[in-house]
XYZ file of C-alpha atoms in Angstrom:
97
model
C -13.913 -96.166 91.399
C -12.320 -94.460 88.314
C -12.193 -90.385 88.028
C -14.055 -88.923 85.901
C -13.268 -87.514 82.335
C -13.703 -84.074 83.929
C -12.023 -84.507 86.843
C -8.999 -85.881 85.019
C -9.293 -82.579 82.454
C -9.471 -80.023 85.226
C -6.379 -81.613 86.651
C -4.358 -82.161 83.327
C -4.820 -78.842 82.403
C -4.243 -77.279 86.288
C -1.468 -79.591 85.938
C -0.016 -78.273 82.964
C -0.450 -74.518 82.983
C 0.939 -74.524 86.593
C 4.271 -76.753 85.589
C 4.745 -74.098 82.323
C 4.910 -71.248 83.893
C 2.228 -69.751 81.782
C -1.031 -70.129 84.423
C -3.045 -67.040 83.856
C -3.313 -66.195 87.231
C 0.129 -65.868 88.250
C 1.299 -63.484 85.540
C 4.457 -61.668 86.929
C 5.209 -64.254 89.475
C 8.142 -66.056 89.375
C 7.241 -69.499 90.906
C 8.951 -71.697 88.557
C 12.155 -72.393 90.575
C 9.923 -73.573 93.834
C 9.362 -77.293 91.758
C 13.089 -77.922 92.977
C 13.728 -75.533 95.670
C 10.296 -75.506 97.969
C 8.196 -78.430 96.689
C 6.134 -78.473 99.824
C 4.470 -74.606 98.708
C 3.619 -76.699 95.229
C 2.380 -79.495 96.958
C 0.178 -77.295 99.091
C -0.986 -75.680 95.501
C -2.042 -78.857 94.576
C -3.576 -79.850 97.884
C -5.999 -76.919 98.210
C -6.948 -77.557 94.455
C -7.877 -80.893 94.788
C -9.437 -79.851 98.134
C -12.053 -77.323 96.673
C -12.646 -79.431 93.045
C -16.159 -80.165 93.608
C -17.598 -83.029 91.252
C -21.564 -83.449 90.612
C -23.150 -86.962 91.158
C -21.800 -87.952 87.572
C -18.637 -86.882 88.343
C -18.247 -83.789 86.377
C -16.403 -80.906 88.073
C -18.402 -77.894 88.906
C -16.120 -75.071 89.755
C -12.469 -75.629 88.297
C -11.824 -72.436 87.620
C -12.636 -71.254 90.923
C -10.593 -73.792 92.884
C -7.430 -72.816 90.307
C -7.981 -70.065 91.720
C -8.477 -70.568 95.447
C -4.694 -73.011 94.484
C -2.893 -70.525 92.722
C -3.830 -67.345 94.753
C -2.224 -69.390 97.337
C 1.420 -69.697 95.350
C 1.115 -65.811 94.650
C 0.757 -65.233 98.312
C 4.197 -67.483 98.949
C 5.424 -65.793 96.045
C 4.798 -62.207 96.673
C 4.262 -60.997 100.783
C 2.090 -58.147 99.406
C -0.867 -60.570 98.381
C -3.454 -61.715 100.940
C -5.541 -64.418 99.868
C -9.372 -63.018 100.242
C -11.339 -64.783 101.547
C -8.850 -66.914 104.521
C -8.533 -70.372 103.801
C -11.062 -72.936 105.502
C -9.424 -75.760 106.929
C -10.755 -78.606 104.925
C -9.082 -76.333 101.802
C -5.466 -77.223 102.653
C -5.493 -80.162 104.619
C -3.133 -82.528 103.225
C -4.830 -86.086 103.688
């Protein structure tokens, strides 16, 4: 089974904001220098996004925004101690399979 066209966009552009260093929801964090130092904590980024991507029956993604978000708050919190990720991760969100 192929991914979808929407699946694949959500990712290519996750993909690419993230790896810039120009995601809009990490504005002020400096993150960039984890791709060599700490790849696991980008890994796990990408983990808990793919995690909480939710297609429809056809295969389009219904909530890519909100699992960027769900991924990325979890890089600020890494990033920055004074961040708590609201709400606590679920389980199935950052199980690497």
């Amino acid at each position: 089974m192929k991914l979808s066209k929407s699946f694949n966009s959500a990712f290519r552009k996750f993909a690419y904001f993230l790896s810039s260093g120009n995601h809009h929801n990490l504005k002020g964090i400096d993150y960039l220098s984890l791709y060599g130092e700490e790849p696991s904590a980008i890994e796990q980024t990408y983990v808990i996004f793919i995690n909480v991507l939710e297609p429809d029956d056809a295969g389009t993604v219904l909530n890519a925004e909100y699992a960027e978000k769900r991924a990325t708050d979890y890089l600020r919190e890494y990033c920055d101690g004074n961040f708590n990720v609201e709400p606590p991760y679920e389980d199935w969100e950052v199980i690497l399979h």
